[in-house]
Amino acid sequence: LFDRKHPRQASPDWFSPEKWGERARPGDSGGRGGAWFIDAPSSQCVLRHYRRGGLAARFSRDRYLWHGPDKTRSFAEFRLTRALLARGLPVPRPVAASYVRDGMFYRASILLERLMDVRTPADLAAKTEGQAPWESTGRLVARFHRAGLDHADLNAHNILFDGDGHGWLIDFDRGRLRIPATAWRQANLQRLQVSRQATLPEVMAFIEREHLFGQGCGVVDLALLASALITPGARLWTLDKRLAALAHRFQLTWPKA
């Protein structure tokens, strides 16, 4: 499946980073991996392989149950993104989508035009001492909600802004268009509300500021602690006694004492 506005006929090689050679480089760290920046002849692109997360990843990292071509994650996201683009919404233009069937399962990839010189609100908050464009973020999300988009993974890392303040939403895997209502919009906003994740520079600054070296907790635990601190209303529950002690120190213990 591909966009005919691009000058070349789609090829399976488009979805193989190795075929691009030096014109492909791994995307930013974080998430589940499986993303590359591609210097394609027609435009700068992002190639993303679909990867599982959570418990499901222990059984299959990138295979999904086959239900037919139209039910593949890549084709569904390609068509949804095109539909949003047709409504005049700020989304990256989809270039092509593919799947490779293997019996009862399949693997999938999608290629999209890359948004250049953009940052997430979380990145902007870290660089400007908390002065992220949260008001603009709210207006952007509301615009998509009015169009009926139910984003399956609405978080601060799937919202991007350029230097002029123009915003985009990305990553519409498992999303869908629905009749505008109230309940699902509220659920969307709740996902966004709890999505604040401390960046590595924020975590390191937190460790140094609070003198947390030698407390018996690793960087991952301290990143969780820092993320809870900057997420309104967050509480932390853990079986790790050292992390629990730090949570108590910062009044993050759940249930709240």
GROMACS .gro file of N, CA and C in nm, residues 89-209:
model
  363
   89LEU      N    1  -0.580   1.792   0.909
   89LEU     CA    2  -0.516   1.785   1.040
   89LEU      C    3  -0.365   1.770   1.026
   90PRO      N    4  -0.288   1.825   1.120
   90PRO     CA    5  -0.142   1.821   1.111
   90PRO      C    6  -0.086   1.685   1.152
   91VAL      N    7  -0.061   1.601   1.054
   91VAL     CA    8  -0.003   1.468   1.074
   91VAL      C    9   0.104   1.446   0.967
   92PRO      N   10   0.198   1.357   0.990
   92PRO     CA   11   0.296   1.326   0.885
   92PRO      C   12   0.230   1.252   0.769
   93ARG      N   13   0.273   1.281   0.647
   93ARG     CA   14   0.215   1.214   0.532
   93ARG      C   15   0.264   1.070   0.523
   94PRO      N   16   0.173   0.973   0.515
   94PRO     CA   17   0.216   0.834   0.500
   94PRO      C   18   0.266   0.808   0.358
   95VAL      N   19   0.377   0.740   0.346
   95VAL     CA   20   0.436   0.711   0.215
   95VAL      C   21   0.398   0.571   0.169
   96ALA      N   22   0.415   0.471   0.255
   96ALA     CA   23   0.385   0.333   0.217
   96ALA      C   24   0.371   0.247   0.342
   97ALA      N   25   0.302   0.136   0.327
   97ALA     CA   26   0.286   0.040   0.437
   97ALA      C   27   0.298  -0.100   0.381
   98SER      N   28   0.347  -0.191   0.463
   98SER     CA   29   0.366  -0.328   0.415
   98SER      C   30   0.340  -0.429   0.526
   99TYR      N   31   0.320  -0.552   0.486
   99TYR     CA   32   0.316  -0.664   0.581
   99TYR      C   33   0.380  -0.784   0.512
  100VAL      N   34   0.432  -0.874   0.593
  100VAL     CA   35   0.487  -1.001   0.544
  100VAL      C   36   0.419  -1.111   0.623
  101ARG      N   37   0.341  -1.193   0.552
  101ARG     CA   38   0.266  -1.299   0.620
  101ARG      C   39   0.353  -1.422   0.638
  102ASP      N   40   0.336  -1.485   0.754
  102ASP     CA   41   0.406  -1.610   0.785
  102ASP      C   42   0.307  -1.703   0.852
  103GLY      N   43   0.230  -1.776   0.771
  103GLY     CA   44   0.128  -1.867   0.824
  103GLY      C   45   0.018  -1.792   0.895
  104MET      N   46   0.002  -1.820   1.025
  104MET     CA   47  -0.103  -1.757   1.104
  104MET      C   48  -0.063  -1.619   1.155
  105PHE      N   49   0.059  -1.576   1.122
  105PHE     CA   50   0.109  -1.451   1.176
  105PHE      C   51   0.160  -1.360   1.065
  106TYR      N   52   0.193  -1.236   1.102
  106TYR     CA   53   0.252  -1.144   1.006
  106TYR      C   54   0.338  -1.043   1.080
  107ARG      N   55   0.430  -0.983   1.007
  107ARG     CA   56   0.509  -0.869   1.054
  107ARG      C   57   0.474  -0.749   0.968
  108ALA      N   58   0.489  -0.629   1.022
  108ALA     CA   59   0.444  -0.512   0.947
  108ALA      C   60   0.538  -0.394   0.967
  109SER      N   61   0.536  -0.302   0.868
  109SER     CA   62   0.617  -0.181   0.872
  109SER      C   63   0.540  -0.069   0.804
  110ILE      N   64   0.577   0.054   0.839
  110ILE     CA   65   0.517   0.170   0.775
  110ILE      C   66   0.626   0.274   0.751
  111LEU      N   67   0.613   0.347   0.641
  111LEU     CA   68   0.707   0.452   0.603
  111LEU      C   69   0.629   0.583   0.595
  112LEU      N   70   0.677   0.685   0.668
  112LEU     CA   71   0.610   0.815   0.670
  112LEU      C   72   0.710   0.926   0.644
  113GLU      N   73   0.659   1.039   0.593
  113GLU     CA   74   0.746   1.154   0.578
  113GLU      C   75   0.787   1.204   0.717
  114ARG      N   76   0.912   1.242   0.728
  114ARG     CA   77   0.965   1.286   0.856
  114ARG      C   78   0.934   1.433   0.882
  115LEU      N   79   0.895   1.463   1.004
  115LEU     CA   80   0.877   1.601   1.048
  115LEU      C   81   1.012   1.651   1.096
  116MET      N   82   1.062   1.756   1.034
  116MET     CA   83   1.198   1.803   1.063
  116MET      C   84   1.199   1.911   1.172
  117ASP      N   85   1.305   1.909   1.251
  117ASP     CA   86   1.329   2.013   1.353
  117ASP      C   87   1.211   2.028   1.449
  118VAL      N   88   1.165   1.917   1.502
  118VAL     CA   89   1.054   1.918   1.596
  118VAL      C   90   1.098   1.854   1.728
  119ARG      N   91   1.027   1.890   1.835
  119ARG     CA   92   1.055   1.836   1.968
  119ARG      C   93   0.924   1.807   2.040
  120THR      N   94   0.931   1.716   2.135
  120THR     CA   95   0.814   1.685   2.217
  120THR      C   96   0.798   1.790   2.326
  121PRO      N   97   0.677   1.806   2.382
  121PRO     CA   98   0.661   1.897   2.495
  121PRO      C   99   0.753   1.862   2.612
  122ALA      N  100   0.777   1.730   2.631
  122ALA     CA  101   0.866   1.688   2.739
  122ALA      C  102   1.008   1.740   2.715
  123ASP      N  103   1.056   1.733   2.591
  123ASP     CA  104   1.189   1.786   2.558
  123ASP      C  105   1.195   1.936   2.580
  124LEU      N  106   1.090   2.005   2.534
  124LEU     CA  107   1.086   2.151   2.548
  124LEU      C  108   1.082   2.193   2.694
  125ALA      N  109   1.010   2.117   2.776
  125ALA     CA  110   1.003   2.148   2.920
  125ALA      C  111   1.140   2.133   2.985
  126ALA      N  112   1.215   2.030   2.942
  126ALA     CA  113   1.347   2.008   3.000
  126ALA      C  114   1.445   2.118   2.961
  127LYS      N  115   1.428   2.174   2.841
  127LYS     CA  116   1.522   2.276   2.791
  127LYS      C  117   1.485   2.417   2.833
  128THR      N  118   1.360   2.435   2.877
  128THR     CA  119   1.315   2.571   2.911
  128THR      C  120   1.266   2.581   3.054
  129GLU      N  121   1.317   2.492   3.141
  129GLU     CA  122   1.282   2.493   3.283
  129GLU      C  123   1.131   2.487   3.305
  130GLY      N  124   1.069   2.391   3.236
  130GLY     CA  125   0.926   2.366   3.256
  130GLY      C  126   0.832   2.446   3.171
  131GLN      N  127   0.885   2.538   3.088
  131GLN     CA  128   0.798   2.623   3.006
  131GLN      C  129   0.765   2.555   2.874
  132ALA      N  130   0.694   2.444   2.880
  132ALA     CA  131   0.651   2.372   2.761
  132ALA      C  132   0.518   2.430   2.710
  133PRO      N  133   0.488   2.410   2.581
  133PRO     CA  134   0.364   2.467   2.525
  133PRO      C  135   0.240   2.386   2.561
  134TRP      N  136   0.209   2.378   2.691
  134TRP     CA  137   0.097   2.294   2.732
  134TRP      C  138  -0.037   2.348   2.681
  135GLU      N  139  -0.053   2.479   2.677
  135GLU     CA  140  -0.178   2.536   2.627
  135GLU      C  141  -0.197   2.502   2.479
  136SER      N  142  -0.090   2.514   2.400
  136SER     CA  143  -0.097   2.478   2.259
  136SER      C  144  -0.122   2.328   2.242
  137THR      N  145  -0.065   2.250   2.333
  137THR     CA  146  -0.088   2.105   2.331
  137THR      C  147  -0.236   2.074   2.351
  138GLY      N  148  -0.297   2.143   2.446
  138GLY     CA  149  -0.440   2.123   2.471
  138GLY      C  150  -0.525   2.158   2.351
  139ARG      N  151  -0.493   2.271   2.286
  139ARG     CA  152  -0.570   2.311   2.168
  139ARG      C  153  -0.551   2.210   2.054
  140LEU      N  154  -0.430   2.159   2.040
  140LEU     CA  155  -0.402   2.063   1.934
  140LEU      C  156  -0.480   1.934   1.956
  141VAL      N  157  -0.477   1.882   2.077
  141VAL     CA  158  -0.550   1.759   2.108
  141VAL      C  159  -0.700   1.780   2.089
  142ALA      N  160  -0.751   1.896   2.131
  142ALA     CA  161  -0.894   1.925   2.115
  142ALA      C  162  -0.934   1.928   1.968
  143ARG      N  163  -0.845   1.978   1.884
  143ARG     CA  164  -0.874   1.982   1.740
  143ARG      C  165  -0.893   1.841   1.684
  144PHE      N  166  -0.808   1.749   1.726
  144PHE     CA  167  -0.820   1.610   1.680
  144PHE      C  168  -0.944   1.544   1.739
  145HIS      N  169  -0.974   1.576   1.864
  145HIS     CA  170  -1.094   1.519   1.926
  145HIS      C  171  -1.221   1.565   1.854
  146ARG      N  172  -1.224   1.690   1.813
  146ARG     CA  173  -1.342   1.739   1.741
  146ARG      C  174  -1.360   1.666   1.609
  147ALA      N  175  -1.249   1.620   1.552
  147ALA     CA  176  -1.256   1.544   1.427
  147ALA      C  177  -1.293   1.399   1.451
  148GLY      N  178  -1.297   1.358   1.578
  148GLY     CA  179  -1.338   1.221   1.611
  148GLY      C  180  -1.224   1.123   1.629
  149LEU      N  181  -1.099   1.170   1.642
  149LEU     CA  182  -0.988   1.077   1.658
  149LEU      C  183  -0.979   1.025   1.800
  150ASP      N  184  -0.977   0.894   1.814
  150ASP     CA  185  -0.948   0.827   1.940
  150ASP      C  186  -0.807   0.772   1.928
  151HIS      N  187  -0.709   0.843   1.984
  151HIS     CA  188  -0.568   0.805   1.976
  151HIS      C  189  -0.541   0.697   2.080
  152ALA      N  190  -0.489   0.582   2.037
  152ALA     CA  191  -0.471   0.470   2.130
  152ALA      C  192  -0.353   0.487   2.223
  153ASP      N  193  -0.262   0.580   2.191
  153ASP     CA  194  -0.142   0.596   2.274
  153ASP      C  195  -0.108   0.744   2.286
  154LEU      N  196  -0.205   0.822   2.332
  154LEU     CA  197  -0.183   0.966   2.344
  154LEU      C  198  -0.092   0.994   2.463
  155ASN      N  199   0.027   1.041   2.434
  155ASN     CA  200   0.120   1.078   2.540
  155ASN      C  201   0.209   1.190   2.490
  156ALA      N  202   0.288   1.246   2.581
  156ALA     CA  203   0.366   1.365   2.548
  156ALA      C  204   0.476   1.338   2.446
  157HIS      N  205   0.504   1.212   2.416
  157HIS     CA  206   0.607   1.178   2.317
  157HIS      C  207   0.548   1.162   2.177
  158ASN      N  208   0.417   1.164   2.165
  158ASN     CA  209   0.351   1.155   2.035
  158ASN      C  210   0.294   1.289   1.991
  159ILE      N  211   0.339   1.396   2.055
  159ILE     CA  212   0.301   1.532   2.019
  159ILE      C  213   0.431   1.607   1.991
  160LEU      N  214   0.437   1.676   1.879
  160LEU     CA  215   0.561   1.744   1.837
  160LEU      C  216   0.534   1.889   1.801
  161PHE      N  217   0.631   1.976   1.831
  161PHE     CA  218   0.622   2.117   1.795
  161PHE      C  219   0.752   2.160   1.727
  162ASP      N  220   0.738   2.250   1.628
  162ASP     CA  221   0.857   2.306   1.566
  162ASP      C  222   0.892   2.438   1.634
  163GLY      N  223   0.996   2.504   1.584
  163GLY     CA  224   1.043   2.627   1.646
  163GLY      C  225   0.945   2.741   1.636
  164ASP      N  226   0.848   2.734   1.543
  164ASP     CA  227   0.748   2.839   1.527
  164ASP      C  228   0.621   2.812   1.606
  165GLY      N  229   0.619   2.701   1.681
  165GLY     CA  230   0.502   2.669   1.762
  165GLY      C  231   0.396   2.588   1.691
  166HIS      N  232   0.423   2.541   1.568
  166HIS     CA  233   0.327   2.457   1.498
  166HIS      C  234   0.335   2.314   1.553
  167GLY      N  235   0.218   2.255   1.579
  167GLY     CA  236   0.214   2.123   1.641
  167GLY      C  237   0.162   2.014   1.550
  168TRP      N  238   0.204   1.890   1.579
  168TRP     CA  239   0.159   1.771   1.506
  168TRP      C  240   0.133   1.659   1.606
  169LEU      N  241   0.045   1.569   1.568
  169LEU     CA  242   0.029   1.441   1.637
  169LEU      C  243   0.087   1.332   1.549
  170ILE      N  244   0.146   1.230   1.611
  170ILE     CA  245   0.205   1.118   1.537
  170ILE      C  246   0.163   0.986   1.600
  171ASP      N  247   0.198   0.877   1.533
  171ASP     CA  248   0.181   0.739   1.582
  171ASP      C  249   0.033   0.705   1.606
  172PHE      N  250  -0.034   0.666   1.499
  172PHE     CA  251  -0.178   0.637   1.507
  172PHE      C  252  -0.207   0.488   1.504
  173ASP      N  253  -0.109   0.407   1.541
  173ASP     CA  254  -0.130   0.262   1.552
  173ASP      C  255  -0.243   0.234   1.650
  174ARG      N  256  -0.338   0.154   1.606
  174ARG     CA  257  -0.456   0.113   1.684
  174ARG      C  258  -0.553   0.227   1.711
  175GLY      N  259  -0.528   0.345   1.652
  175GLY     CA  260  -0.624   0.454   1.665
  175GLY      C  261  -0.745   0.432   1.575
  176ARG      N  262  -0.846   0.515   1.591
  176ARG     CA  263  -0.965   0.504   1.506
  176ARG      C  264  -1.043   0.635   1.511
  177LEU      N  265  -1.127   0.653   1.409
  177LEU     CA  266  -1.217   0.767   1.405
  177LEU      C  267  -1.351   0.725   1.463
  178ARG      N  268  -1.403   0.807   1.553
  178ARG     CA  269  -1.528   0.776   1.620
  178ARG      C  270  -1.619   0.897   1.614
  179ILE      N  271  -1.745   0.873   1.644
  179ILE     CA  272  -1.840   0.984   1.655
  179ILE      C  273  -1.801   1.064   1.779
  180PRO      N  274  -1.779   1.196   1.764
  180PRO     CA  275  -1.737   1.277   1.880
  180PRO      C  276  -1.833   1.258   1.997
  181ALA      N  277  -1.777   1.228   2.111
  181ALA     CA  278  -1.855   1.208   2.233
  181ALA      C  279  -1.772   1.256   2.350
  182THR      N  280  -1.811   1.219   2.471
  182THR     CA  281  -1.741   1.269   2.589
  182THR      C  282  -1.654   1.164   2.656
  183ALA      N  283  -1.706   1.044   2.674
  183ALA     CA  284  -1.638   0.943   2.756
  183ALA      C  285  -1.501   0.906   2.700
  184TRP      N  286  -1.494   0.875   2.570
  184TRP     CA  287  -1.365   0.831   2.515
  184TRP      C  288  -1.266   0.947   2.507
  185ARG      N  289  -1.317   1.071   2.490
  185ARG     CA  290  -1.226   1.186   2.491
  185ARG      C  291  -1.161   1.200   2.629
  186GLN      N  292  -1.242   1.181   2.734
  186GLN     CA  293  -1.188   1.193   2.869
  186GLN      C  294  -1.084   1.086   2.894
  187ALA      N  295  -1.109   0.966   2.845
  187ALA     CA  296  -1.011   0.858   2.860
  187ALA      C  297  -0.881   0.891   2.788
  188ASN      N  298  -0.891   0.952   2.669
  188ASN     CA  299  -0.774   0.997   2.594
  188ASN      C  300  -0.692   1.096   2.677
  189LEU      N  301  -0.760   1.195   2.734
  189LEU     CA  302  -0.691   1.298   2.810
  189LEU      C  303  -0.627   1.242   2.936
  190GLN      N  304  -0.690   1.141   2.995
  190GLN     CA  305  -0.631   1.078   3.113
  190GLN      C  306  -0.502   1.007   3.077
  191ARG      N  307  -0.496   0.945   2.957
  191ARG     CA  308  -0.371   0.883   2.913
  191ARG      C  309  -0.262   0.988   2.897
  192LEU      N  310  -0.299   1.103   2.841
  192LEU     CA  311  -0.201   1.211   2.823
  192LEU      C  312  -0.156   1.265   2.957
  193GLN      N  313  -0.250   1.277   3.050
  193GLN     CA  314  -0.221   1.338   3.179
  193GLN      C  315  -0.116   1.259   3.257
  194VAL      N  316  -0.118   1.126   3.245
  194VAL     CA  317  -0.027   1.044   3.324
  194VAL      C  318   0.099   1.007   3.248
  195SER      N  319   0.124   1.069   3.134
  195SER     CA  320   0.230   1.021   3.047
  195SER      C  321   0.364   1.091   3.067
  196ARG      N  322   0.374   1.185   3.161
  196ARG     CA  323   0.497   1.261   3.177
  196ARG      C  324   0.610   1.169   3.220
  197GLN      N  325   0.716   1.165   3.143
  197GLN     CA  326   0.830   1.080   3.173
  197GLN      C  327   0.955   1.165   3.180
  198ALA      N  328   1.029   1.153   3.287
  198ALA     CA  329   1.150   1.232   3.305
  198ALA      C  330   1.255   1.191   3.201
  199THR      N  331   1.319   1.289   3.143
  199THR     CA  332   1.427   1.261   3.049
  199THR      C  333   1.554   1.228   3.127
  200LEU      N  334   1.653   1.170   3.057
  200LEU     CA  335   1.778   1.134   3.124
  200LEU      C  336   1.846   1.256   3.187
  201PRO      N  337   1.855   1.372   3.118
  201PRO     CA  338   1.914   1.489   3.184
  201PRO      C  339   1.837   1.529   3.310
  202GLU      N  340   1.704   1.519   3.306
  202GLU     CA  341   1.624   1.552   3.424
  202GLU      C  342   1.654   1.456   3.538
  203VAL      N  343   1.668   1.327   3.505
  203VAL     CA  344   1.696   1.226   3.608
  203VAL      C  345   1.833   1.252   3.671
  204MET      N  346   1.933   1.278   3.588
  204MET     CA  347   2.067   1.300   3.641
  204MET      C  348   2.072   1.426   3.726
  205ALA      N  349   2.002   1.531   3.685
  205ALA     CA  350   1.997   1.653   3.765
  205ALA      C  351   1.926   1.627   3.898
  206PHE      N  352   1.821   1.547   3.895
  206PHE     CA  353   1.746   1.510   4.015
  206PHE      C  354   1.836   1.433   4.112
  207ILE      N  355   1.913   1.336   4.060
  207ILE     CA  356   2.003   1.257   4.144
  207ILE      C  357   2.106   1.346   4.212
  208GLU      N  358   2.164   1.437   4.134
  208GLU     CA  359   2.267   1.525   4.190
  208GLU      C  360   2.208   1.624   4.290
  209ARG      N  361   2.092   1.680   4.256
  209ARG     CA  362   2.032   1.781   4.343
  209ARG      C  363   1.990   1.724   4.478
   0.00000   0.00000   0.00000
